[in-house]
Short mmCIF file of C-alpha atoms in Angstrom, two decimals:
data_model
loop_
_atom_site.label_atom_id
_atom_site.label_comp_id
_atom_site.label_asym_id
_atom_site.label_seq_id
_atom_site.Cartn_x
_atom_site.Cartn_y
_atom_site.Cartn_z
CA UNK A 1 -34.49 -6.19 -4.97
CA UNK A 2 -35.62 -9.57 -6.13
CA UNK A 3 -33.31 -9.02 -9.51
CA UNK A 4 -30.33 -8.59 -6.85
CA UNK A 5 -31.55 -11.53 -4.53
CA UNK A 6 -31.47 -13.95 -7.74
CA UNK A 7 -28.44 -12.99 -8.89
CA UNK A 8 -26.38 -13.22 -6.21
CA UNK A 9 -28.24 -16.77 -5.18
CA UNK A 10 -27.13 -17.50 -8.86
CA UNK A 11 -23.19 -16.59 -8.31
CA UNK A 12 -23.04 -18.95 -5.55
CA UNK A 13 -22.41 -21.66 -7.74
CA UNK A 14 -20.05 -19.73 -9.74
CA UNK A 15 -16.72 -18.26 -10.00
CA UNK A 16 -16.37 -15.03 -8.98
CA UNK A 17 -15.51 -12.95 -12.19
CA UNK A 18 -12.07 -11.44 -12.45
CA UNK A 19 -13.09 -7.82 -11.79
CA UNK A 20 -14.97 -8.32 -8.50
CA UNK A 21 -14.57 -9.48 -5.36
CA UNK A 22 -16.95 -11.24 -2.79
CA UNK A 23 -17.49 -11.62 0.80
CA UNK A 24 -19.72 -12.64 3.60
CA UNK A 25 -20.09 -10.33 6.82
CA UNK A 26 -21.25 -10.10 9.80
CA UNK A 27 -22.39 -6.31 11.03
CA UNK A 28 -22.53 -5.59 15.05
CA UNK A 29 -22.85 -3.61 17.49
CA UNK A 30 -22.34 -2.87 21.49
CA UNK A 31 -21.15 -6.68 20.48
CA UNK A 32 -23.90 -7.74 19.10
CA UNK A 33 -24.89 -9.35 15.30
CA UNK A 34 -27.60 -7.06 13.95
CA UNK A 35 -27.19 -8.19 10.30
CA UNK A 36 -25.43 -10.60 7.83
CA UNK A 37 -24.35 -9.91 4.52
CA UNK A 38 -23.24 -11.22 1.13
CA UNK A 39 -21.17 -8.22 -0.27
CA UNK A 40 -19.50 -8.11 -4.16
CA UNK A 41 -17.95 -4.87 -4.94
CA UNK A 42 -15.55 -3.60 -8.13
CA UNK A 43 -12.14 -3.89 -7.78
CA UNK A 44 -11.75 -1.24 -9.58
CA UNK A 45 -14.85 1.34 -8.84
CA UNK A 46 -13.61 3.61 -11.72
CA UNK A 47 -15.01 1.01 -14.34
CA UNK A 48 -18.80 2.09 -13.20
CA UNK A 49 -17.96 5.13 -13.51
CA UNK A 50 -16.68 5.70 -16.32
CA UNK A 51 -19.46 3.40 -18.07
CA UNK A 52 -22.02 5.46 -16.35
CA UNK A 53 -21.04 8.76 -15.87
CA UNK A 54 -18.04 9.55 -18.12
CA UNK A 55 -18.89 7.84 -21.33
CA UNK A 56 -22.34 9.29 -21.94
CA UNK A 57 -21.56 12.77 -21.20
CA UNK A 58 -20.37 15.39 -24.07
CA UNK A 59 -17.34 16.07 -21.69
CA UNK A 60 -16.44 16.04 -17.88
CA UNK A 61 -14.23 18.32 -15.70
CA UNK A 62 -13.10 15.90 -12.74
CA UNK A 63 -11.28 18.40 -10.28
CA UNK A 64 -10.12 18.35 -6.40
CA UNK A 65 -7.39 19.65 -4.37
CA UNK A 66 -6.05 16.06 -3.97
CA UNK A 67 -6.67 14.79 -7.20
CA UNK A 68 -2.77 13.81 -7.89
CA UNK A 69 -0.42 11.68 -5.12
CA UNK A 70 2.62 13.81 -3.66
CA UNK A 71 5.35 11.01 -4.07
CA UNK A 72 7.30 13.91 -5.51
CA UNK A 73 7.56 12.29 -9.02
CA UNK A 74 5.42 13.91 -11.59
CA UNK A 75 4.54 10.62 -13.38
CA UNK A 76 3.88 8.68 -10.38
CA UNK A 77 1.76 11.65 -9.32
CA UNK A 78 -0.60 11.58 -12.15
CA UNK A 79 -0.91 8.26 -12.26
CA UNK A 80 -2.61 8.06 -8.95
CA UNK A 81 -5.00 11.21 -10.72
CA UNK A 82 -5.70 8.42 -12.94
CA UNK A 83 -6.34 5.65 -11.11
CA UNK A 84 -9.10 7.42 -8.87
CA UNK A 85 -10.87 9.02 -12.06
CA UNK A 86 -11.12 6.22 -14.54
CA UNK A 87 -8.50 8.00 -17.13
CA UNK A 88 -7.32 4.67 -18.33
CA UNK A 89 -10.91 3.75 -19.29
CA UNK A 90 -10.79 5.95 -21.51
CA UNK A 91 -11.03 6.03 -25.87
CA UNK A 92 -8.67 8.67 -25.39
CA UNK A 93 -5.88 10.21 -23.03
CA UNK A 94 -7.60 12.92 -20.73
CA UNK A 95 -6.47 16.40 -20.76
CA UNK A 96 -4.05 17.59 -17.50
CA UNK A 97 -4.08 20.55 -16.14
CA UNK A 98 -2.12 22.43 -12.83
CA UNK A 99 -2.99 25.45 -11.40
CA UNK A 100 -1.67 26.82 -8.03
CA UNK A 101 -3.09 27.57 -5.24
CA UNK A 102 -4.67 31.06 -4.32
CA UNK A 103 -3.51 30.31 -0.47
CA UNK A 104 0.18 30.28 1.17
CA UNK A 105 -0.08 27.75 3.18
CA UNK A 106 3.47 27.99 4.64
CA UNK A 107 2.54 31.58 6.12
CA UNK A 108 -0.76 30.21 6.69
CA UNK A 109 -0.28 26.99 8.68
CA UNK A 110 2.01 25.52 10.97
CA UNK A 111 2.34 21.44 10.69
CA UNK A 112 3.11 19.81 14.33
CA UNK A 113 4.33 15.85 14.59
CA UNK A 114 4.51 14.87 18.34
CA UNK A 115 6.76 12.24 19.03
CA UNK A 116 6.20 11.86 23.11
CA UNK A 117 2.80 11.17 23.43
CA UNK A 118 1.59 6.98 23.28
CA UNK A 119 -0.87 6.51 20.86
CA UNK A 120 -2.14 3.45 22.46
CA UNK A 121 -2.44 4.94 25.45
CA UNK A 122 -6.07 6.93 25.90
CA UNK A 123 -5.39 8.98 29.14
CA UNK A 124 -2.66 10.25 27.50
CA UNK A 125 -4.20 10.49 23.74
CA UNK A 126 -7.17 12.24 26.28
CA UNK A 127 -4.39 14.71 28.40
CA UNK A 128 -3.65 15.89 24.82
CA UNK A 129 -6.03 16.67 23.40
CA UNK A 130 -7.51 18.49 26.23
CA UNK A 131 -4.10 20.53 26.13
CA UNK A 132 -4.02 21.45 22.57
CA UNK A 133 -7.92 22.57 22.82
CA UNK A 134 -7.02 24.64 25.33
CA UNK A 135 -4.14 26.07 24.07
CA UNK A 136 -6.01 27.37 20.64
CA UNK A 137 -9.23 28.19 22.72
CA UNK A 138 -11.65 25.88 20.94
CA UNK A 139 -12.32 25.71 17.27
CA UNK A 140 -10.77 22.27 17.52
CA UNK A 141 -11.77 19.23 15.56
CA UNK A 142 -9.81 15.40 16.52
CA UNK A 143 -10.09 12.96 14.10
CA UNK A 144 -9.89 9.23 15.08
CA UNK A 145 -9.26 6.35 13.05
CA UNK A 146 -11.41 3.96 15.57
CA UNK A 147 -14.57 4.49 17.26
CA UNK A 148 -13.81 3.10 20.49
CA UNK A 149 -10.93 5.15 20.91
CA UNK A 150 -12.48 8.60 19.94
CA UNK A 151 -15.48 6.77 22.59
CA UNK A 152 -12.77 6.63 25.31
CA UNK A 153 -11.50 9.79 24.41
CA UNK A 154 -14.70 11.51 24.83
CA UNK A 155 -15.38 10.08 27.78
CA UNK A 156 -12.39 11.45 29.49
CA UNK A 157 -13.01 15.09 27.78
CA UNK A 158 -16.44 14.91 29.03
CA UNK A 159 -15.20 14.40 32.37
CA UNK A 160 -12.81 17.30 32.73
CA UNK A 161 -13.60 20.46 34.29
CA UNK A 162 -11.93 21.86 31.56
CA UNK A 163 -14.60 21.11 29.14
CA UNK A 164 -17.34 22.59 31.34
CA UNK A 165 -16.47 26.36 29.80
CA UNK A 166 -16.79 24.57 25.91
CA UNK A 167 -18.87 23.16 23.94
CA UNK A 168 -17.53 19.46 23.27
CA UNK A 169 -19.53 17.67 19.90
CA UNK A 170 -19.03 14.06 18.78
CA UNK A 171 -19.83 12.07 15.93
CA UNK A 172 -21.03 8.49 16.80
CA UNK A 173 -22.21 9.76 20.80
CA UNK A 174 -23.82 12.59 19.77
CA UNK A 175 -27.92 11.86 18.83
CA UNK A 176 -27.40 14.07 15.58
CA UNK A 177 -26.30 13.59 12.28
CA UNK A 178 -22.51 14.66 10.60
CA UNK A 179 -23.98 17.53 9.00
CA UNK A 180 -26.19 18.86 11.94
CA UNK A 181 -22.93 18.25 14.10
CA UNK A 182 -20.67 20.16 11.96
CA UNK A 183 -23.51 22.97 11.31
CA UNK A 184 -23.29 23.65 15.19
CA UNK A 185 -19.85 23.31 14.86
CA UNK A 186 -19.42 25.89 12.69
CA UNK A 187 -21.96 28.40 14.60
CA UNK A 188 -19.46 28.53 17.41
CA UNK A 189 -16.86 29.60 16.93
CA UNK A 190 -14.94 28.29 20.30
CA UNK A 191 -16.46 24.81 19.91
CA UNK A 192 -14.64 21.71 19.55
CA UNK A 193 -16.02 18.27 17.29
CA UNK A 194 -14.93 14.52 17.43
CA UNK A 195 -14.86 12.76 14.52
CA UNK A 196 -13.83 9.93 12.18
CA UNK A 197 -13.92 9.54 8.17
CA UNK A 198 -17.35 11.71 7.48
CA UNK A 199 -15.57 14.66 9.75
CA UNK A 200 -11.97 14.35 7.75
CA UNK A 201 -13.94 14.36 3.90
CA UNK A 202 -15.48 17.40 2.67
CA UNK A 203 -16.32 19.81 5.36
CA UNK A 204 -16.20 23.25 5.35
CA UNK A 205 -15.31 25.34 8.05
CA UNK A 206 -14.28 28.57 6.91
CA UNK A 207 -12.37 31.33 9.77
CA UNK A 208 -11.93 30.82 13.10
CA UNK A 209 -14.34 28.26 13.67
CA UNK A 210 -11.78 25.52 12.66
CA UNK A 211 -8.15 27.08 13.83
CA UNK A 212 -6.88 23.57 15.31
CA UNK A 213 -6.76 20.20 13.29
CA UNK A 214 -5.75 17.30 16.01
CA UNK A 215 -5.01 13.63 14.24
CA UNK A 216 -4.34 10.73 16.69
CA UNK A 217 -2.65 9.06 14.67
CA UNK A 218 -1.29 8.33 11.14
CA UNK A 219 -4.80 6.60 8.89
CA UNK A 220 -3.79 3.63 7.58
CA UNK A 221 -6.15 1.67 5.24
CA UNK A 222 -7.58 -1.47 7.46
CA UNK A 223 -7.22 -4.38 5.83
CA UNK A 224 -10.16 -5.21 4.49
CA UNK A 225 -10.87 -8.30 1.91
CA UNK A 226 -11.93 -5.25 -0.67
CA UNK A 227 -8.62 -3.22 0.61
CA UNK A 228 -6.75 -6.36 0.08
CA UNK A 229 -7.63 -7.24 -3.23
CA UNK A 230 -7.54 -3.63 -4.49
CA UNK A 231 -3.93 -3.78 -3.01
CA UNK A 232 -2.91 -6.86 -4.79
CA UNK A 233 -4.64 -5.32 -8.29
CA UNK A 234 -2.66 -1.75 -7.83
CA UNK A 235 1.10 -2.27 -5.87
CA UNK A 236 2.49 -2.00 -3.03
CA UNK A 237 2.19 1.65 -3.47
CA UNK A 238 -1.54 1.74 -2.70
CA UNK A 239 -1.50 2.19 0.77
CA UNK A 240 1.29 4.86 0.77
CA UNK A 241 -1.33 6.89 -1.93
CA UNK A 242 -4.58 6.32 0.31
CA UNK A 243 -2.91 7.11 3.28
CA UNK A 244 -1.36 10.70 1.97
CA UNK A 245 -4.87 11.42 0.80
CA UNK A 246 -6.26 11.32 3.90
CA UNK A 247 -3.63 13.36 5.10
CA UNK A 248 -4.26 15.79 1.99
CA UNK A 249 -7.98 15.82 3.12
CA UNK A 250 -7.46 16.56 6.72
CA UNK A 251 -4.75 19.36 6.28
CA UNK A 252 -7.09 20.59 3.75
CA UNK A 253 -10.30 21.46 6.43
CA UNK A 254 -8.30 24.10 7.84
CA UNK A 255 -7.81 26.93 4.77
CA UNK A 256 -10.69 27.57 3.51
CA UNK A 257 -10.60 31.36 2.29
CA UNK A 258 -7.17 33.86 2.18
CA UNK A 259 -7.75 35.06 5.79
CA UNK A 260 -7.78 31.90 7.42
CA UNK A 261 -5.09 30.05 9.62
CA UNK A 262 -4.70 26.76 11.06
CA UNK A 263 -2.54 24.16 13.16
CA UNK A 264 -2.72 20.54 11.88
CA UNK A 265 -1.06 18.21 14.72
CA UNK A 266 -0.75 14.54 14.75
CA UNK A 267 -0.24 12.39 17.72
CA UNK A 268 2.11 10.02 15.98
CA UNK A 269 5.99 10.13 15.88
CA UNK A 270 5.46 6.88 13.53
CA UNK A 271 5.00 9.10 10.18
CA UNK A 272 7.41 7.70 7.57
CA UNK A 273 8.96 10.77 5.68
CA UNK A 274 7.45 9.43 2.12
CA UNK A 275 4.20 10.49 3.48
CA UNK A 276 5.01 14.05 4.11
CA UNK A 277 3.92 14.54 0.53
CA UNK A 278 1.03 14.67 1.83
CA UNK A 279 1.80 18.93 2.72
CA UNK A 280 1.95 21.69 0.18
CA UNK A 281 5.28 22.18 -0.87
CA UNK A 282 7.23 25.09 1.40
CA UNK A 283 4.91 23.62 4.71
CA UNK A 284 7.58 23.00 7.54
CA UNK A 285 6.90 19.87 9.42
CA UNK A 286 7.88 20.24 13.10
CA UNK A 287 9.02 17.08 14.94
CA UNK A 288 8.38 18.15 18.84
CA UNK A 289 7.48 17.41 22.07
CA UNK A 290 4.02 18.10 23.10
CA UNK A 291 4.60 21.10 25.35
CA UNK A 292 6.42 22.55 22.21
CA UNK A 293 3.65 21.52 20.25
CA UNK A 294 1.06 23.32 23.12
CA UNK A 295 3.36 26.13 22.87
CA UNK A 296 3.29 26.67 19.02
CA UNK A 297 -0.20 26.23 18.96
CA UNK A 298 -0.86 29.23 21.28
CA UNK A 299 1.80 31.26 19.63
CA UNK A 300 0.79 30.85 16.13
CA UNK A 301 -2.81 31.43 16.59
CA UNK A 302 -2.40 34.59 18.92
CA UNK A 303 -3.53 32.91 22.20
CA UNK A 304 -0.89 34.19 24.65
#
């Protein structure tokens, strides 16, 4: 720690090097200052990586399910796959490789966008989600993109005699951690979780435990003094990418094995068609009202 402490006491009086980027910040909470921070981060986190990871080994197999964009153009698509993995870093040119999918996700899913409900508006945001819940009878997780509203949110759930017959879990009210959350979660199957970021990446839900995926609205980036930089360093096209992976990664929670089948619904008519990329190809995106929306939810997933 007192290697770190010099250094960055050091940089003070120095230019910032071309490949970082630094920043002072303030961390609260319930409104209050609980710490202060000098932060320097890569602009390009791939560069550690590849130093550390990549370069030293005798090979490495970098793989995902969203590795590569979906702008629809091939090049542009692996591009992105080489952008997040540190390709470019590289003595040589990295291997590609596609393989499809063992699911079919257009028999398997059905991909809602309602376009009547406010976004900014919480007793409505609230109203929904309490009506889509119902409508696949639990196994429901809503994904937030701010704390305070998924707070707000929960509040109004909580308060609902609705939610009296189901459990109702919640990331950042709850006194557990993610993974205890999502443990319970799974467990029940008629349960329904809150969440932000830690909820969307990397959980596994496999069956009927996670039949409903609700998304208040489309996850832009925030714009950050890292995001900013990195946005400046990579084009205009960065927060198009970042924003169809998180789309990619949310989608993705709800197949899990060849049996299972899933809703995805977003609460916001504002999704620009260059993000719809973002579904496997043959996926039909539905543009509806929320009652339609409540309807097809119910239908699909054998409620009625």
């Amino acid at each position: 720690p007192l290697e770190n402490w010099r250094a960055m006491l050091l940089s003070l009086s120095q230019d910032t090097p071309p490949e970082f980027v630094d920043w002072f910040a303030v961390e609260r909470i319930a409104g209050r200052d609980i710490d202060i921070g000098m932060h320097r981060n890569w602009i390009d986190p791939s560069i550690p990586f590849t130093d550390q990871v990549v370069r030293p080994s005798h090979g490495a197999l970098i793989t995902s399910a969203t590795l590569r964009d979906g702008t629809g153009d091939e090049d542009s698509d692996w591009r992105a796959a080489d952008l997040r993995t540190g390709a470019p870093h590289l003595m040589r040119p990295a291997e590609r490789a596609v393989f499809a999918s063992p699911f079919d996700y257009p028999a398997q899913t059905r991909v809602f966008v309602v376009s009547d409900v406010n976004k900014n508006d919480t007793r409505q945001l609230a109203a929904a989600f309490r009506e889509l819940m119902r409508a696949s009878g639990g196994g429901a997780i809503g994904l937030f993109t701010s704390i305070a509203r998924l707070r707000n949110v929960h509040g109004q759930l909580a308060r609902s005699g609705f939610m009296e017959d189901m459990t109702l879990l919640s990331q950042h009210i709850d006194p557990l951690d993610t993974g205890t959350l999502v443990d319970i979660f799974r467990a029940e199957e008629d349960s329904c979780l809150l969440g932000t970021d830690a909820v969307r990446d990397g959980v596994d839900v496999p069956g009927r435990s996670l039949r409903l995926l609700i998304y208040e609205r489309v996850p832009w980036p925030r714009p950050t003094i890292l995001h900013k930089a990195r946005k400046k360093a990579y084009g205009s096209g960065y927060d198009d990418m970042l924003t169809r992976l998180k789309l990619k990664q949310a989608y993705g929670r709800l197949i899990r094995g060849r049996d299972d089948h899933g809703v995805f619904v977003l609460l916001d008519r504002a999704l620009p068609s260059r993000l719809l990329g973002a579904f496997p190809d043959g996926v039909e995106i539905e543009k509806v009202g929320l009652a339609d929306a409540i309807t097809g939810v119910r239908q699909f997933l054998n409620q009625d």
